Amino acid sequence: MDFLLPRQAEAAGSQQQSPQHAPYPPTTASLGGVPTVSTDVPISAVFLFLFICGAVAHMTIFQMNRRRGHKFIMSGMMFGFCMARITTCVMRIVWATRPTHIPIAIAAQIFVAAGVVLLFVINLIFAERIIRAAHPHAGWHPLFTHFFTAIYIVIVISLVMIITANVQSFYTLNSNTKRVDRAIILYGGTFYAIVSFLPFPLVLGGLIIPRKTRVEKFGTGRFRSKIAILLTATFLLCLGAAFRIGTNYKTPRPVNDPPEYYDKACFYIFNLTVEIIVVILYVAVRVDMRFHVPDGSSGPGHYAGKQALETKRNAVIKNTIGRVMTEEEVFDDAAEHEVNLEREKTEATERV
């Protein structure tokens, strides 16, 4: 997380005189620094255009799938992320034209850090589906489900904490309060770096641990392709998160003497560049088709169509209650036969 980290009050006093009222300007350097019209406006405009294209693409896919009953909420989440990044670029352009306006600076920094959380959650959902396909019984175990639920809850709580700490750091001159704010911000960056890395041990661990059953195929495409796509996106996002928190742990430098690793190029590479690559990647490989699972999946076998078979059998039983069944209905295995045919068609498509 690349929030503006607060500095000790005595260091702040040595660098510049504080204004008489809050919010107070930052006294320490931050990743990317204060944007300028000549440099940041053109670059932000390019990323603004790219994220608009990403938002249009993901929303188009989401609407097309919705009209044909293909539920995939991650496309909607990708649209939300692109909208957050559109706001980020707009706020950075506005900040460049009004560099001394502290509330704009605060808002710009918050949007930079908050948006990427959606990508972390999407990758965790994909990792969860891969594990459940490889290890159905372990993947659907209540403890495993509660583990992911707990992570999602902590993600939201941590986001609220670091946003609050960041805003508060601009409205106080108390050195102890600034120290606490810095500790909270560092905690948030560390936690999100770990979250961005989680798909690696989860997926690779699922591959190393011997399977007791065959992989339950879901979506389209090869199972190994799904893993490669997820790990590629995870690497990019983890790279950005690790760089941001790694630089934040360094000793704060004065705002007028920033270190080289806070250069504007580093800001755009380890934030917007890695993120737009993931956005484009997820459109190009059609994750809405590859990572789609049957609606209502809630246990082992459901990814492979077991739920569809059970639904058809239950429908047959419901329709025949209250009347005498014919010999054909008693011994009918049409429902299972239809599921098998559908599975064979899917496997044939994957081989092609």
CSV table of C-alpha atoms in Angstrom, one decimal:
chain,number,residue,atom,x,y,z
A,1,MET,CA,0.0,0.0,0.0
A,2,ASP,CA,1.6,3.3,-1.0
A,3,PHE,CA,-0.1,5.8,1.3
A,4,LEU,CA,1.8,8.9,2.4
A,5,LEU,CA,3.5,7.7,5.6
A,6,PRO,CA,3.6,10.2,8.5
A,7,ARG,CA,6.9,11.3,10.0
A,8,GLN,CA,7.9,12.2,13.5
A,9,ALA,CA,6.8,15.7,14.5
A,10,GLU,CA,10.3,17.0,15.2
A,11,ALA,CA,11.4,15.9,11.7
A,12,ALA,CA,8.4,17.7,10.2
A,13,GLY,CA,9.3,20.9,12.0
A,14,SER,CA,12.8,20.9,10.7
A,15,GLN,CA,11.7,20.6,7.1
A,16,GLN,CA,8.9,23.1,6.9
A,17,GLN,CA,6.6,25.1,9.0
A,18,SER,CA,3.2,23.6,9.5
A,19,PRO,CA,0.1,25.5,8.5
A,20,GLN,CA,-2.2,26.8,11.3
A,21,HIS,CA,-5.0,24.4,10.5
A,22,ALA,CA,-5.6,20.9,9.2
A,23,PRO,CA,-5.3,19.1,6.9
A,24,TYR,CA,-1.5,19.5,7.1
A,25,PRO,CA,0.7,18.9,4.1
A,26,PRO,CA,2.9,15.7,4.1
A,27,THR,CA,6.5,16.1,5.3
A,28,THR,CA,7.8,12.8,3.9
A,29,ALA,CA,8.3,11.6,0.4
A,30,SER,CA,5.9,9.0,-1.1
A,31,LEU,CA,5.9,6.7,-4.1
A,32,GLY,CA,5.4,8.8,-7.2
A,33,GLY,CA,5.6,12.1,-5.3
A,34,VAL,CA,3.4,15.1,-6.1
A,35,PRO,CA,2.2,14.8,-9.7
A,36,THR,CA,3.1,17.4,-12.3
A,37,VAL,CA,1.2,18.6,-15.3
A,38,SER,CA,4.1,18.0,-17.8
A,39,THR,CA,4.8,14.4,-16.7
A,40,ASP,CA,1.8,12.9,-14.8
A,41,VAL,CA,-1.1,14.3,-16.8
A,42,PRO,CA,-0.2,12.7,-20.2
A,43,ILE,CA,0.7,9.3,-18.5
A,44,SER,CA,-2.4,9.3,-16.4
A,45,ALA,CA,-4.5,10.2,-19.5
A,46,VAL,CA,-3.1,7.1,-21.2
A,47,PHE,CA,-3.9,4.8,-18.3
A,48,LEU,CA,-7.3,6.5,-18.0
A,49,PHE,CA,-8.1,5.5,-21.6
A,50,LEU,CA,-6.8,1.9,-21.0
A,51,PHE,CA,-8.9,1.4,-17.9
A,52,ILE,CA,-12.0,2.8,-19.7
A,53,CYS,CA,-11.5,0.2,-22.4
A,54,GLY,CA,-11.1,-2.5,-19.7
A,55,ALA,CA,-14.3,-1.4,-18.0
A,56,VAL,CA,-16.2,-1.5,-21.2
A,57,ALA,CA,-14.8,-4.9,-22.1
A,58,HIS,CA,-15.6,-6.5,-18.7
A,59,MET,CA,-19.1,-5.0,-18.4
A,60,THR,CA,-19.9,-6.1,-22.0
A,61,ILE,CA,-18.9,-9.7,-21.1
A,62,PHE,CA,-20.8,-9.5,-17.9
A,63,GLN,CA,-24.0,-8.3,-19.6
A,64,MET,CA,-23.7,-10.9,-22.4
A,65,ASN,CA,-23.3,-13.7,-19.9
A,66,ARG,CA,-26.2,-12.4,-17.8
A,67,ARG,CA,-28.6,-12.4,-20.7
A,68,ARG,CA,-27.9,-16.1,-21.4
A,69,GLY,CA,-28.0,-17.1,-17.8
A,70,HIS,CA,-24.2,-17.4,-17.4
A,71,LYS,CA,-23.5,-16.1,-13.9
A,72,PHE,CA,-20.0,-14.9,-13.4
A,73,ILE,CA,-19.8,-12.0,-10.8
A,74,MET,CA,-16.0,-11.7,-11.2
A,75,SER,CA,-16.6,-9.8,-14.5
A,76,GLY,CA,-18.6,-7.3,-12.5
A,77,MET,CA,-15.9,-7.0,-9.9
A,78,MET,CA,-13.3,-6.4,-12.7
A,79,PHE,CA,-15.6,-3.6,-14.0
A,80,GLY,CA,-15.7,-2.2,-10.4
A,81,PHE,CA,-11.9,-2.3,-10.2
A,82,CYS,CA,-11.5,-0.5,-13.6
A,83,MET,CA,-13.9,2.2,-12.4
A,84,ALA,CA,-11.8,2.7,-9.3
A,85,ARG,CA,-8.7,3.0,-11.4
A,86,ILE,CA,-10.5,5.5,-13.7
A,87,THR,CA,-11.2,7.6,-10.6
A,88,THR,CA,-7.6,7.2,-9.5
A,89,CYS,CA,-6.3,8.6,-12.9
A,90,VAL,CA,-8.8,11.5,-12.8
A,91,MET,CA,-7.8,12.3,-9.2
A,92,ARG,CA,-4.2,12.3,-10.1
A,93,ILE,CA,-4.7,14.6,-13.0
A,94,VAL,CA,-6.7,17.0,-10.8
A,95,TRP,CA,-4.0,16.8,-8.1
A,96,ALA,CA,-1.4,17.7,-10.8
A,97,THR,CA,-3.3,20.9,-11.6
A,98,ARG,CA,-3.8,21.7,-7.9
A,99,PRO,CA,-0.7,20.4,-6.1
A,100,THR,CA,-1.2,22.3,-2.9
A,101,HIS,CA,-4.8,21.1,-2.3
A,102,ILE,CA,-4.4,18.6,0.5
A,103,PRO,CA,-7.9,17.0,0.4
A,104,ILE,CA,-7.3,16.1,-3.3
A,105,ALA,CA,-4.0,14.6,-2.4
A,106,ILE,CA,-5.6,12.5,0.3
A,107,ALA,CA,-8.3,11.2,-2.0
A,108,ALA,CA,-5.8,10.4,-4.8
A,109,GLN,CA,-3.7,8.4,-2.4
A,110,ILE,CA,-6.6,6.5,-1.0
A,111,PHE,CA,-7.9,5.5,-4.5
A,112,VAL,CA,-4.5,4.3,-5.5
A,113,ALA,CA,-4.3,1.9,-2.6
A,114,ALA,CA,-8.0,0.8,-2.3
A,115,GLY,CA,-8.8,-0.3,-5.8
A,116,VAL,CA,-6.3,-3.2,-6.1
A,117,VAL,CA,-8.0,-5.1,-3.2
A,118,LEU,CA,-10.7,-6.3,-5.7
A,119,LEU,CA,-8.1,-8.0,-7.8
A,120,PHE,CA,-6.7,-9.8,-4.7
A,121,VAL,CA,-10.2,-11.1,-3.9
A,122,ILE,CA,-10.8,-12.3,-7.5
A,123,ASN,CA,-7.5,-14.2,-7.5
A,124,LEU,CA,-8.4,-15.9,-4.2
A,125,ILE,CA,-11.8,-16.9,-5.6
A,126,PHE,CA,-10.0,-18.5,-8.6
A,127,ALA,CA,-7.5,-20.3,-6.3
A,128,GLU,CA,-10.4,-21.6,-4.2
A,129,ARG,CA,-12.1,-23.1,-7.3
A,130,ILE,CA,-8.9,-24.7,-8.5
A,131,ILE,CA,-8.3,-26.3,-5.1
A,132,ARG,CA,-11.9,-27.6,-4.9
A,133,ALA,CA,-11.6,-29.1,-8.3
A,134,ALA,CA,-8.3,-30.9,-7.4
A,135,HIS,CA,-9.3,-31.9,-3.9
A,136,PRO,CA,-13.1,-31.8,-3.7
A,137,HIS,CA,-13.5,-33.2,-0.2
A,138,ALA,CA,-10.9,-31.0,1.4
A,139,GLY,CA,-11.8,-28.0,-0.7
A,140,TRP,CA,-15.5,-28.1,0.4
A,141,HIS,CA,-14.6,-28.8,4.0
A,142,PRO,CA,-16.2,-26.2,6.4
A,143,LEU,CA,-12.8,-25.3,7.8
A,144,PHE,CA,-11.5,-24.5,4.4
A,145,THR,CA,-14.6,-22.4,3.6
A,146,HIS,CA,-14.4,-20.5,6.9
A,147,PHE,CA,-10.7,-19.8,6.2
A,148,PHE,CA,-11.5,-17.9,3.0
A,149,THR,CA,-14.5,-16.2,4.7
A,150,ALA,CA,-12.2,-15.0,7.5
A,151,ILE,CA,-9.7,-13.6,4.9
A,152,TYR,CA,-12.4,-11.6,3.1
A,153,ILE,CA,-13.6,-10.2,6.4
A,154,VAL,CA,-10.1,-9.2,7.5
A,155,ILE,CA,-9.5,-7.6,4.1
A,156,VAL,CA,-12.4,-5.3,4.5
A,157,ILE,CA,-11.6,-4.4,8.2
A,158,SER,CA,-7.9,-3.8,7.2
A,159,LEU,CA,-9.0,-1.5,4.4
A,160,VAL,CA,-11.1,0.6,6.7
A,161,MET,CA,-8.3,0.8,9.3
A,162,ILE,CA,-5.6,2.0,6.9
A,163,ILE,CA,-7.8,4.5,5.2
A,164,THR,CA,-8.7,5.9,8.6
A,165,ALA,CA,-5.1,6.0,9.7
A,166,ASN,CA,-4.0,7.7,6.4
A,167,VAL,CA,-6.7,10.4,6.7
A,168,GLN,CA,-6.0,10.9,10.4
A,169,SER,CA,-2.2,11.4,9.7
A,170,PHE,CA,-3.1,14.6,7.7
A,171,TYR,CA,-5.2,16.0,10.6
A,172,THR,CA,-2.8,15.7,13.5
A,173,LEU,CA,0.6,17.0,14.6
A,174,ASN,CA,0.8,14.7,17.6
A,175,SER,CA,3.9,12.5,17.2
A,176,ASN,CA,2.5,9.5,19.0
A,177,THR,CA,-0.7,9.5,16.9
A,178,LYS,CA,1.5,9.7,13.7
A,179,ARG,CA,3.5,6.8,15.0
A,180,VAL,CA,0.4,4.7,15.5
A,181,ASP,CA,-0.9,5.7,12.1
A,182,ARG,CA,2.3,4.7,10.4
A,183,ALA,CA,2.2,1.3,12.2
A,184,ILE,CA,-1.4,0.7,11.0
A,185,ILE,CA,-0.5,1.6,7.4
A,186,LEU,CA,2.5,-0.7,7.5
A,187,TYR,CA,0.4,-3.5,8.8
A,188,GLY,CA,-2.1,-3.0,6.0
A,189,GLY,CA,0.5,-3.0,3.3
A,190,THR,CA,2.1,-6.2,4.8
A,191,PHE,CA,-1.2,-8.0,5.1
A,192,TYR,CA,-2.2,-7.1,1.5
A,193,ALA,CA,1.2,-8.3,0.2
A,194,ILE,CA,0.6,-11.6,1.9
A,195,VAL,CA,-2.9,-11.8,0.5
A,196,SER,CA,-1.6,-11.1,-3.0
A,197,PHE,CA,0.9,-14.0,-2.6
A,198,LEU,CA,-1.6,-16.5,-1.1
A,199,PRO,CA,-2.7,-18.1,-4.5
A,200,PHE,CA,0.9,-19.4,-4.9
A,201,PRO,CA,1.1,-21.7,-1.8
A,202,LEU,CA,-2.6,-22.6,-2.1
A,203,VAL,CA,-2.5,-23.7,-5.7
A,204,LEU,CA,1.0,-25.2,-5.7
A,205,GLY,CA,0.2,-27.0,-2.4
A,206,GLY,CA,-2.9,-28.5,-4.0
A,207,LEU,CA,-0.8,-29.8,-6.9
A,208,ILE,CA,1.8,-31.3,-4.6
A,209,ILE,CA,-0.5,-33.1,-2.2
A,210,PRO,CA,-1.6,-36.4,-3.7
A,211,ARG,CA,-5.2,-36.5,-5.0
A,212,LYS,CA,-7.7,-39.1,-3.9
A,213,THR,CA,-10.0,-38.5,-6.8
A,214,ARG,CA,-9.8,-37.3,-10.4
A,215,VAL,CA,-9.8,-33.5,-11.0
A,216,GLU,CA,-13.3,-32.2,-11.4
A,217,LYS,CA,-13.2,-30.2,-14.6
A,218,PHE,CA,-15.0,-26.9,-14.6
A,219,GLY,CA,-15.4,-24.2,-17.2
A,220,THR,CA,-13.6,-24.4,-20.5
A,221,GLY,CA,-10.0,-25.0,-21.3
A,222,ARG,CA,-7.3,-27.2,-19.8
A,223,PHE,CA,-6.9,-27.4,-16.0
A,224,ARG,CA,-3.2,-26.6,-16.4
A,225,SER,CA,-4.1,-23.4,-18.4
A,226,LYS,CA,-6.2,-22.2,-15.5
A,227,ILE,CA,-3.3,-22.6,-13.1
A,228,ALA,CA,-0.9,-20.8,-15.5
A,229,ILE,CA,-3.3,-17.9,-15.9
A,230,LEU,CA,-3.9,-17.5,-12.2
A,231,LEU,CA,-0.2,-17.7,-11.2
A,232,THR,CA,0.8,-15.2,-13.9
A,233,ALA,CA,-1.7,-12.7,-12.6
A,234,THR,CA,-0.7,-13.5,-9.0
A,235,PHE,CA,3.0,-12.9,-9.8
A,236,LEU,CA,2.2,-9.4,-11.3
A,237,LEU,CA,0.0,-8.3,-8.4
A,238,CYS,CA,2.4,-9.7,-5.8
A,239,LEU,CA,5.3,-7.9,-7.5
A,240,GLY,CA,3.5,-4.6,-7.1
A,241,ALA,CA,2.3,-5.2,-3.6
A,242,ALA,CA,5.8,-6.3,-2.4
A,243,PHE,CA,7.5,-3.3,-4.0
A,244,ARG,CA,5.1,-0.9,-2.3
A,245,ILE,CA,5.4,-2.3,1.2
A,246,GLY,CA,9.1,-2.9,0.8
A,247,THR,CA,9.7,0.8,0.1
A,248,ASN,CA,7.3,1.9,2.8
A,249,TYR,CA,9.4,0.0,5.4
A,250,LYS,CA,12.4,2.1,4.5
A,251,THR,CA,13.2,5.1,6.7
A,252,PRO,CA,11.0,8.0,5.7
A,253,ARG,CA,12.8,10.7,3.7
A,254,PRO,CA,11.9,14.4,3.5
A,255,VAL,CA,9.4,15.4,0.9
A,256,ASN,CA,12.0,17.5,-0.9
A,257,ASP,CA,14.6,14.8,-0.9
A,258,PRO,CA,12.8,11.6,-2.2
A,259,PRO,CA,14.8,8.4,-2.8
A,260,GLU,CA,15.3,6.9,-6.2
A,261,TYR,CA,12.8,4.1,-5.6
A,262,TYR,CA,10.0,6.7,-5.2
A,263,ASP,CA,10.5,7.8,-8.8
A,264,LYS,CA,7.4,8.4,-10.9
A,265,ALA,CA,8.4,5.5,-13.2
A,266,CYS,CA,8.3,3.1,-10.2
A,267,PHE,CA,4.9,4.4,-9.3
A,268,TYR,CA,3.3,3.8,-12.7
A,269,ILE,CA,5.1,0.4,-13.3
A,270,PHE,CA,4.4,-1.2,-9.9
A,271,ASN,CA,0.8,0.2,-9.7
A,272,LEU,CA,-1.1,0.9,-12.9
A,273,THR,CA,1.1,-1.1,-15.4
A,274,VAL,CA,0.9,-4.5,-13.6
A,275,GLU,CA,-2.8,-4.0,-13.0
A,276,ILE,CA,-3.8,-3.1,-16.5
A,277,ILE,CA,-1.8,-6.2,-17.7
A,278,VAL,CA,-4.0,-8.3,-15.5
A,279,VAL,CA,-7.2,-6.6,-16.7
A,280,ILE,CA,-6.2,-7.2,-20.3
A,281,LEU,CA,-5.1,-10.8,-19.6
A,282,TYR,CA,-8.4,-11.7,-18.0
A,283,VAL,CA,-10.3,-10.3,-21.0
A,284,ALA,CA,-8.0,-12.0,-23.6
A,285,VAL,CA,-8.2,-15.5,-22.0
A,286,ARG,CA,-11.9,-15.2,-21.2
A,287,VAL,CA,-11.8,-16.1,-17.5
A,288,ASP,CA,-15.6,-15.8,-17.5
A,289,MET,CA,-15.6,-19.1,-19.5
A,290,ARG,CA,-12.5,-20.8,-18.0
A,291,PHE,CA,-13.3,-20.3,-14.3
A,292,HIS,CA,-17.1,-20.6,-14.5
A,293,VAL,CA,-18.7,-23.2,-12.2
A,294,PRO,CA,-22.3,-24.5,-12.1
A,295,ASP,CA,-24.6,-22.2,-10.2
A,296,GLY,CA,-25.4,-23.4,-6.7
A,297,SER,CA,-22.3,-25.6,-6.4
A,298,SER,CA,-21.9,-26.5,-2.8
A,299,GLY,CA,-20.1,-29.8,-2.5
A,300,PRO,CA,-17.9,-32.5,-4.0
A,301,GLY,CA,-18.9,-33.5,-7.5
A,302,HIS,CA,-20.9,-30.4,-8.3
A,303,TYR,CA,-18.2,-28.9,-10.5
A,304,ALA,CA,-18.3,-32.1,-12.6
A,305,GLY,CA,-22.1,-32.0,-13.1
A,306,LYS,CA,-23.2,-34.2,-10.2
A,307,GLN,CA,-25.6,-31.5,-9.1
A,308,ALA,CA,-27.2,-31.3,-12.5
A,309,LEU,CA,-27.8,-35.1,-12.4
A,310,GLU,CA,-29.3,-34.9,-8.9
A,311,THR,CA,-31.5,-32.0,-10.0
A,312,LYS,CA,-32.9,-34.0,-13.0
A,313,ARG,CA,-33.5,-37.1,-10.9
A,314,ASN,CA,-35.3,-35.0,-8.3
A,315,ALA,CA,-37.5,-33.5,-11.0
A,316,VAL,CA,-38.4,-36.9,-12.3
A,317,ILE,CA,-39.3,-38.1,-8.8
A,318,LYS,CA,-41.4,-35.0,-8.1
A,319,ASN,CA,-43.3,-35.4,-11.4
A,320,THR,CA,-44.1,-39.0,-10.8
A,321,ILE,CA,-45.4,-38.7,-7.2
A,322,GLY,CA,-49.1,-39.5,-7.0
A,323,ARG,CA,-49.3,-41.7,-10.1
A,324,VAL,CA,-48.2,-45.1,-11.2
A,325,MET,CA,-44.9,-45.1,-13.2
A,326,THR,CA,-44.5,-47.0,-16.4
A,327,GLU,CA,-41.8,-49.6,-16.8
A,328,GLU,CA,-39.8,-47.2,-19.0
A,329,GLU,CA,-39.9,-44.5,-16.3
A,330,VAL,CA,-38.9,-47.0,-13.6
A,331,PHE,CA,-35.7,-48.1,-15.4
A,332,ASP,CA,-35.0,-44.8,-17.2
A,333,ASP,CA,-31.5,-43.5,-16.9
A,334,ALA,CA,-32.0,-40.7,-19.4
A,335,ALA,CA,-31.0,-38.0,-16.9
A,336,GLU,CA,-27.6,-39.6,-16.3
A,337,HIS,CA,-27.2,-40.3,-20.0
A,338,GLU,CA,-27.7,-36.7,-20.8
A,339,VAL,CA,-25.2,-35.6,-18.2
A,340,ASN,CA,-22.6,-38.1,-19.6
A,341,LEU,CA,-23.3,-36.8,-23.2
A,342,GLU,CA,-22.8,-33.2,-22.0
A,343,ARG,CA,-19.5,-34.2,-20.3
A,344,GLU,CA,-18.2,-36.0,-23.4
A,345,LYS,CA,-19.0,-32.9,-25.5
A,346,THR,CA,-17.1,-30.7,-23.1
A,347,GLU,CA,-14.0,-33.0,-23.1
A,348,ALA,CA,-14.1,-33.1,-26.9
A,349,THR,CA,-14.2,-29.3,-27.1
A,350,GLU,CA,-11.2,-29.1,-24.7
A,351,ARG,CA,-9.2,-31.6,-26.8
A,352,VAL,CA,-9.8,-29.5,-29.9
